[in-house]
PDB file of C-alpha atoms in Angstrom:
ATOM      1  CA  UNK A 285     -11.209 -13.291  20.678  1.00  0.00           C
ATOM      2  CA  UNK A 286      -9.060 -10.017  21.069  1.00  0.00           C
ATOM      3  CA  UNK A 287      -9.067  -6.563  19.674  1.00  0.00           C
ATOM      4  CA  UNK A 288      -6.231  -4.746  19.301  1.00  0.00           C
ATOM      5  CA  UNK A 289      -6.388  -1.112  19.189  1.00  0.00           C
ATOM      6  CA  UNK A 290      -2.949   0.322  17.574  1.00  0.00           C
ATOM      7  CA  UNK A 291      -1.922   3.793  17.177  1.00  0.00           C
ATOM      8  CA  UNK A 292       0.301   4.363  14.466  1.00  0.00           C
ATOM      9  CA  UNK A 293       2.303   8.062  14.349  1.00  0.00           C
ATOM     10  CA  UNK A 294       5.352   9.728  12.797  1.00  0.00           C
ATOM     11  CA  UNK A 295       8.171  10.153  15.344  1.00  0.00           C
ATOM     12  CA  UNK A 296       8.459  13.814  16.260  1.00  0.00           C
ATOM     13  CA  UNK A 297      11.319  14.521  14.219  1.00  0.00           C
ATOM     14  CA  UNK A 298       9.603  13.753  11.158  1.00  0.00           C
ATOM     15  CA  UNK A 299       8.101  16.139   8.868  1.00  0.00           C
ATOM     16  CA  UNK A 300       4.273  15.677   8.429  1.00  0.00           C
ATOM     17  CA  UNK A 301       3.177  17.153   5.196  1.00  0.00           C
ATOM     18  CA  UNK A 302      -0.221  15.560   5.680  1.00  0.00           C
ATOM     19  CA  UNK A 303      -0.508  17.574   9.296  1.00  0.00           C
ATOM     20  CA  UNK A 304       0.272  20.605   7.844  1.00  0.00           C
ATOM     21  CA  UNK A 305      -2.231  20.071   4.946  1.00  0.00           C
ATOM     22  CA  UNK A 306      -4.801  19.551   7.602  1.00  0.00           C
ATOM     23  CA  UNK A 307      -3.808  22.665   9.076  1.00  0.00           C
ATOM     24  CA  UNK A 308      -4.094  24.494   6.356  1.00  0.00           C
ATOM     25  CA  UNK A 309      -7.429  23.543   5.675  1.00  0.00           C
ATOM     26  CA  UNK A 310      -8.519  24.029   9.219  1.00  0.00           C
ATOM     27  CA  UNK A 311      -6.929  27.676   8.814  1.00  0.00           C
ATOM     28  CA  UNK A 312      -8.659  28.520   5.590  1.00  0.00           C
ATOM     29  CA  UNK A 313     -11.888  27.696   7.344  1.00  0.00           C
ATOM     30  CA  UNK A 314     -10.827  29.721   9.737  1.00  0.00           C
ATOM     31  CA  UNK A 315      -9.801  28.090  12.476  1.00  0.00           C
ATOM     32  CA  UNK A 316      -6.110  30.276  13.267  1.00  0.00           C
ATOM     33  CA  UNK A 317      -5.887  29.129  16.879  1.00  0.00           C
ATOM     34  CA  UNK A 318      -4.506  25.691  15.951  1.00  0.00           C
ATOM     35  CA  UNK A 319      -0.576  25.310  16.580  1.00  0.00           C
ATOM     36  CA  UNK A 320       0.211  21.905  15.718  1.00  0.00           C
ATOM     37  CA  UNK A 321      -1.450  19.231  13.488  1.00  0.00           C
ATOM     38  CA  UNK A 322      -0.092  15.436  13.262  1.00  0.00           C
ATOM     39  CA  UNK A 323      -2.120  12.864  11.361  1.00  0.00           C
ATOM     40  CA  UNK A 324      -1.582   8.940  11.990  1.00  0.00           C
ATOM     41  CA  UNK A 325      -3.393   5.466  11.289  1.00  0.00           C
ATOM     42  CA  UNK A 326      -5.529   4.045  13.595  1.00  0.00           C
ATOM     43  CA  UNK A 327      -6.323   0.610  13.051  1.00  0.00           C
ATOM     44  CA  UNK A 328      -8.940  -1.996  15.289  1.00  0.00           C
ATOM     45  CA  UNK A 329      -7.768  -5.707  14.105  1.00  0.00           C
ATOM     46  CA  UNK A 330      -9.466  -8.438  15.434  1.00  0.00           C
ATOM     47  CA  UNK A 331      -7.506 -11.848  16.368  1.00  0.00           C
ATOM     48  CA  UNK A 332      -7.928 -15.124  17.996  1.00  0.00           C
ATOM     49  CA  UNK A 333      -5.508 -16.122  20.480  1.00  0.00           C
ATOM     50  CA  UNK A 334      -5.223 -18.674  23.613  1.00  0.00           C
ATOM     51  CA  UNK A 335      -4.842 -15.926  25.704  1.00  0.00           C
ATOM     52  CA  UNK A 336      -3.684 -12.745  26.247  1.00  0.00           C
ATOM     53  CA  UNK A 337       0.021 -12.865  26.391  1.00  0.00           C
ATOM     54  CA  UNK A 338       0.127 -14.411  22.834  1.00  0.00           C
ATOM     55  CA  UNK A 339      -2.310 -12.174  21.353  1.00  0.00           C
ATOM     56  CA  UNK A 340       0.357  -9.652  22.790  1.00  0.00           C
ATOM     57  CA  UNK A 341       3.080 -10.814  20.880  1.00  0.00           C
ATOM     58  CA  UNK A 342       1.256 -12.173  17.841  1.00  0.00           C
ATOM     59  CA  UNK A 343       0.463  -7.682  17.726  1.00  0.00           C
ATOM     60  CA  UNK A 344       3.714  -6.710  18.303  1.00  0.00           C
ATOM     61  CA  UNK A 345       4.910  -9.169  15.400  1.00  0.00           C
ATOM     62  CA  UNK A 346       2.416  -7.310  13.193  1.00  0.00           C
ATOM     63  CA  UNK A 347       3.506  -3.833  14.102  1.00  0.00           C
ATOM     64  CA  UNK A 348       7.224  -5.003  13.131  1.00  0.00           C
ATOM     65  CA  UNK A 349       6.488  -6.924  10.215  1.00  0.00           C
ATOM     66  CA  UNK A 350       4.074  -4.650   8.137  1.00  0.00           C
ATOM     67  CA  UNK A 351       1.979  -1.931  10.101  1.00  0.00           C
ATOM     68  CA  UNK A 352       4.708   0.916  11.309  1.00  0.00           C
ATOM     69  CA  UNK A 353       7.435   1.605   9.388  1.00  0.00           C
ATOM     70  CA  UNK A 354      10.113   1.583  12.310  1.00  0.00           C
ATOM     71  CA  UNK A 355      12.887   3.875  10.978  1.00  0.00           C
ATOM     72  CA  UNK A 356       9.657   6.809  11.077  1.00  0.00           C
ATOM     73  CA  UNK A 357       6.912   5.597  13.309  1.00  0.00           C
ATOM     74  CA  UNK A 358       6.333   4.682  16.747  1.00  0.00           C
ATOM     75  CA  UNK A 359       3.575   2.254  17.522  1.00  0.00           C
ATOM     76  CA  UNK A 360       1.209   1.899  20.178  1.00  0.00           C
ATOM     77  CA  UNK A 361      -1.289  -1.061  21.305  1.00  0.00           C
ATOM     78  CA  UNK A 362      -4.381  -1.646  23.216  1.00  0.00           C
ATOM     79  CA  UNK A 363      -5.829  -4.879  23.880  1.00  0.00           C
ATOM     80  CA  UNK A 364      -8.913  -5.688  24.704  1.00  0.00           C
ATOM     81  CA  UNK A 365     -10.866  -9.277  24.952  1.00  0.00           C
ATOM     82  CA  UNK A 366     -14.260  -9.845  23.476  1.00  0.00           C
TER      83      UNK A 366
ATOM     84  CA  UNK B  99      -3.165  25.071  25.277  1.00  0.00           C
ATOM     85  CA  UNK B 100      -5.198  22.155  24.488  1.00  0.00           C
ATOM     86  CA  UNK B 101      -4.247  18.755  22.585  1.00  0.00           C
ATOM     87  CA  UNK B 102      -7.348  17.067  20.719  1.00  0.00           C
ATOM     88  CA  UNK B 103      -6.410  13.323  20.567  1.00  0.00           C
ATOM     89  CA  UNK B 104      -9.133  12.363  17.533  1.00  0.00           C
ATOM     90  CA  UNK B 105     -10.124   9.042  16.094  1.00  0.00           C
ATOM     91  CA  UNK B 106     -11.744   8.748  12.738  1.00  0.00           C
ATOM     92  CA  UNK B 107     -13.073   5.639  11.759  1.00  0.00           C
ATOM     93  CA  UNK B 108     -15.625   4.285   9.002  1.00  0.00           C
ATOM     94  CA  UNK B 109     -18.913   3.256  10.278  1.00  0.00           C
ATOM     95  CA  UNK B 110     -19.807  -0.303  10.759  1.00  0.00           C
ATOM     96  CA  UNK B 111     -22.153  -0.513   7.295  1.00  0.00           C
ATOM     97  CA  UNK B 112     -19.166   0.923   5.224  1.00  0.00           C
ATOM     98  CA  UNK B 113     -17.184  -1.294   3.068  1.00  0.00           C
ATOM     99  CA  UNK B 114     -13.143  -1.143   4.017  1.00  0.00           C
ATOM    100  CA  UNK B 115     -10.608  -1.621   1.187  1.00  0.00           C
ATOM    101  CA  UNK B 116      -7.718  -0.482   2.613  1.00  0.00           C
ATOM    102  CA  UNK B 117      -8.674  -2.693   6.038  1.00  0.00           C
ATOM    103  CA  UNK B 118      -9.187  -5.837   3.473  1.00  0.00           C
ATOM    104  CA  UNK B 119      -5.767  -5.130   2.064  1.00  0.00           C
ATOM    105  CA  UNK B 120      -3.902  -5.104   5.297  1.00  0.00           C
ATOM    106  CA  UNK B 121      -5.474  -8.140   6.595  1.00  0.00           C
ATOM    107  CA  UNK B 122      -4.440  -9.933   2.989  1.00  0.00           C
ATOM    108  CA  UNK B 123      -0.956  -8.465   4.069  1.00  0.00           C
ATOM    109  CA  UNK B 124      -0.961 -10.010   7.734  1.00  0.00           C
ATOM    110  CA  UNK B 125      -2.349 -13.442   6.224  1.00  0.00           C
ATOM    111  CA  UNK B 126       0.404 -13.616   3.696  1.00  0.00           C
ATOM    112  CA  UNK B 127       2.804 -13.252   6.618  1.00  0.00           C
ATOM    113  CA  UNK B 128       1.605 -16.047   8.279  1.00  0.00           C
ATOM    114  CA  UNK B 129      -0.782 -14.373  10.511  1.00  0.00           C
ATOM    115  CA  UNK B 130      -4.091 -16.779   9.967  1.00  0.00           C
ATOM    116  CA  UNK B 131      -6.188 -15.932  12.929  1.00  0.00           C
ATOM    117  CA  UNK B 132      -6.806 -12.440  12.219  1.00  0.00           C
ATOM    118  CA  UNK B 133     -10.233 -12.288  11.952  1.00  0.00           C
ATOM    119  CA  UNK B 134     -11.342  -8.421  10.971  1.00  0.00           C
ATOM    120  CA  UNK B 135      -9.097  -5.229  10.575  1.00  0.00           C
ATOM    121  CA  UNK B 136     -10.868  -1.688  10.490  1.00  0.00           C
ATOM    122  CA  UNK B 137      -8.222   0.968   9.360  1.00  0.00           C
ATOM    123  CA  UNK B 138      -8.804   4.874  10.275  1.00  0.00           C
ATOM    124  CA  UNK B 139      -7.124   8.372  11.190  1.00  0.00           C
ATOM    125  CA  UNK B 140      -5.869   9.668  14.206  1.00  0.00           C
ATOM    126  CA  UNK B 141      -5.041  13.018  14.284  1.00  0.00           C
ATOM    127  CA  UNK B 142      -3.203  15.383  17.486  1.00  0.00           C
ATOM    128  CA  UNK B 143      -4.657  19.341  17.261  1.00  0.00           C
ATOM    129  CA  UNK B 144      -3.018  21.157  19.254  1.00  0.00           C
ATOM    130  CA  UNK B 145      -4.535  24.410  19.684  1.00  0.00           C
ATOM    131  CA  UNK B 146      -5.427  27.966  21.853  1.00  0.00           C
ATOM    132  CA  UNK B 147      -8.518  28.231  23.473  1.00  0.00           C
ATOM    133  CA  UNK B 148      -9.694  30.246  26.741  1.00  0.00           C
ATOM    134  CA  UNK B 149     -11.211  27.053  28.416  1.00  0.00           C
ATOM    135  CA  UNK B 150     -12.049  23.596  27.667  1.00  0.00           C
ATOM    136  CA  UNK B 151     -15.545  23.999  26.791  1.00  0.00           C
ATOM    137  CA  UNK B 152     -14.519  26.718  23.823  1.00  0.00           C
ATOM    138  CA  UNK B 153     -11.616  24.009  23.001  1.00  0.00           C
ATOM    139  CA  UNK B 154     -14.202  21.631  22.383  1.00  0.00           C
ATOM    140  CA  UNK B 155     -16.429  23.370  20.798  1.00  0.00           C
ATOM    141  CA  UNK B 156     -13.180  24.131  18.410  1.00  0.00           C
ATOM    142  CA  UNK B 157     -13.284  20.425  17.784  1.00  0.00           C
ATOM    143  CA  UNK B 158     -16.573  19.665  17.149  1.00  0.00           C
ATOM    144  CA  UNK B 159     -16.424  21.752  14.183  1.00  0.00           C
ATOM    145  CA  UNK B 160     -13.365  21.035  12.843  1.00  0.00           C
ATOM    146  CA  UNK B 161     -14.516  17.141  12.908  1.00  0.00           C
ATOM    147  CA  UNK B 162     -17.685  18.307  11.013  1.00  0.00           C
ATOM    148  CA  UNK B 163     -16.301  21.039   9.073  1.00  0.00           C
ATOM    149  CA  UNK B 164     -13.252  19.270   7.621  1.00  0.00           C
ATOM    150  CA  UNK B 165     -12.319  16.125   9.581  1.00  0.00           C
ATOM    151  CA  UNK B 166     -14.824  13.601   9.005  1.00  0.00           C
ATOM    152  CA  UNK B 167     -17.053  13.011   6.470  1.00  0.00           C
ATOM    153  CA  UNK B 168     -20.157  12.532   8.169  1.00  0.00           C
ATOM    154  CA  UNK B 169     -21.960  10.447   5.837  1.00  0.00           C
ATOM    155  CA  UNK B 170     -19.147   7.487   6.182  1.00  0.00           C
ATOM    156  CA  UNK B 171     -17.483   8.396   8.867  1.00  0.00           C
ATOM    157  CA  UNK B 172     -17.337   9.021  12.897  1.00  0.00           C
ATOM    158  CA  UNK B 173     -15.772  10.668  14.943  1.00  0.00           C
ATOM    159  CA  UNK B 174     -14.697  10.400  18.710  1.00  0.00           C
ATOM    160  CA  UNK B 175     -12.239  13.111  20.345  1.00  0.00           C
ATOM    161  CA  UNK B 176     -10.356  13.302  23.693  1.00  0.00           C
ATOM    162  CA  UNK B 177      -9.217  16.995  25.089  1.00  0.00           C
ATOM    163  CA  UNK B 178      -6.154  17.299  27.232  1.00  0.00           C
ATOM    164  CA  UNK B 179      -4.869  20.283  28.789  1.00  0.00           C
ATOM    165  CA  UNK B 180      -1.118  21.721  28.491  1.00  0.00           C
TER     166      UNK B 180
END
């Protein structure tokens, strides 16, 4: 059993609407010393595999197929066993 | 400058719709041996502070000010410099 960890985010050249909702919440509370504010997914999906290498690619298939969204979001994995 | 690399995720006991719906997705792409997928936000804050300990305690509050709802949710953060 694997666990993948994945990071989704908007490439930097995309405008985040939901970051700068977030930061204007976090101003309105007062917080002004925040500068920047980008909001992704995070998401933990659990997956049985022979091994590592094809839990590897059966996560990058997922990441292509539905999870990022490649023309505005980069993708980043983590695997770990157990 | 600091950058607050945080992870908000639903605790164990809490139900997870939108996690249910993208492991429906990944099974009707073929991908049977997902087992469990947990879905939650990652945010990047970047933001002033004099010194790491007033960055995080910037942070701490923010994640239980606004952030994270403490009654479904938790919260782990990272702090890096620059």
């Amino acid at each position: 059993m694997f666990k993948a960890l994945i990071h989704i985010t908007l490439k930097e050249s995309i405008l985040d609407p939901q970051g700068s909702a977030v930061k204007k919440g976090l101003e309105s509370l007062g917080f002004s010393d925040v500068t920047d504010v980008r909001v992704g997914k995070y998401l933990e999906i659990s997956l049985e595999a022979s091994g590592k290498s094809e839990a590897e690619n059966k996560v990058l298939e997922m990441c292509k197929k539905l999870l990022a969204n490649p023309v505005i979001e980069n993708y980043e994995y983590e695997l770990v066993e157990g």
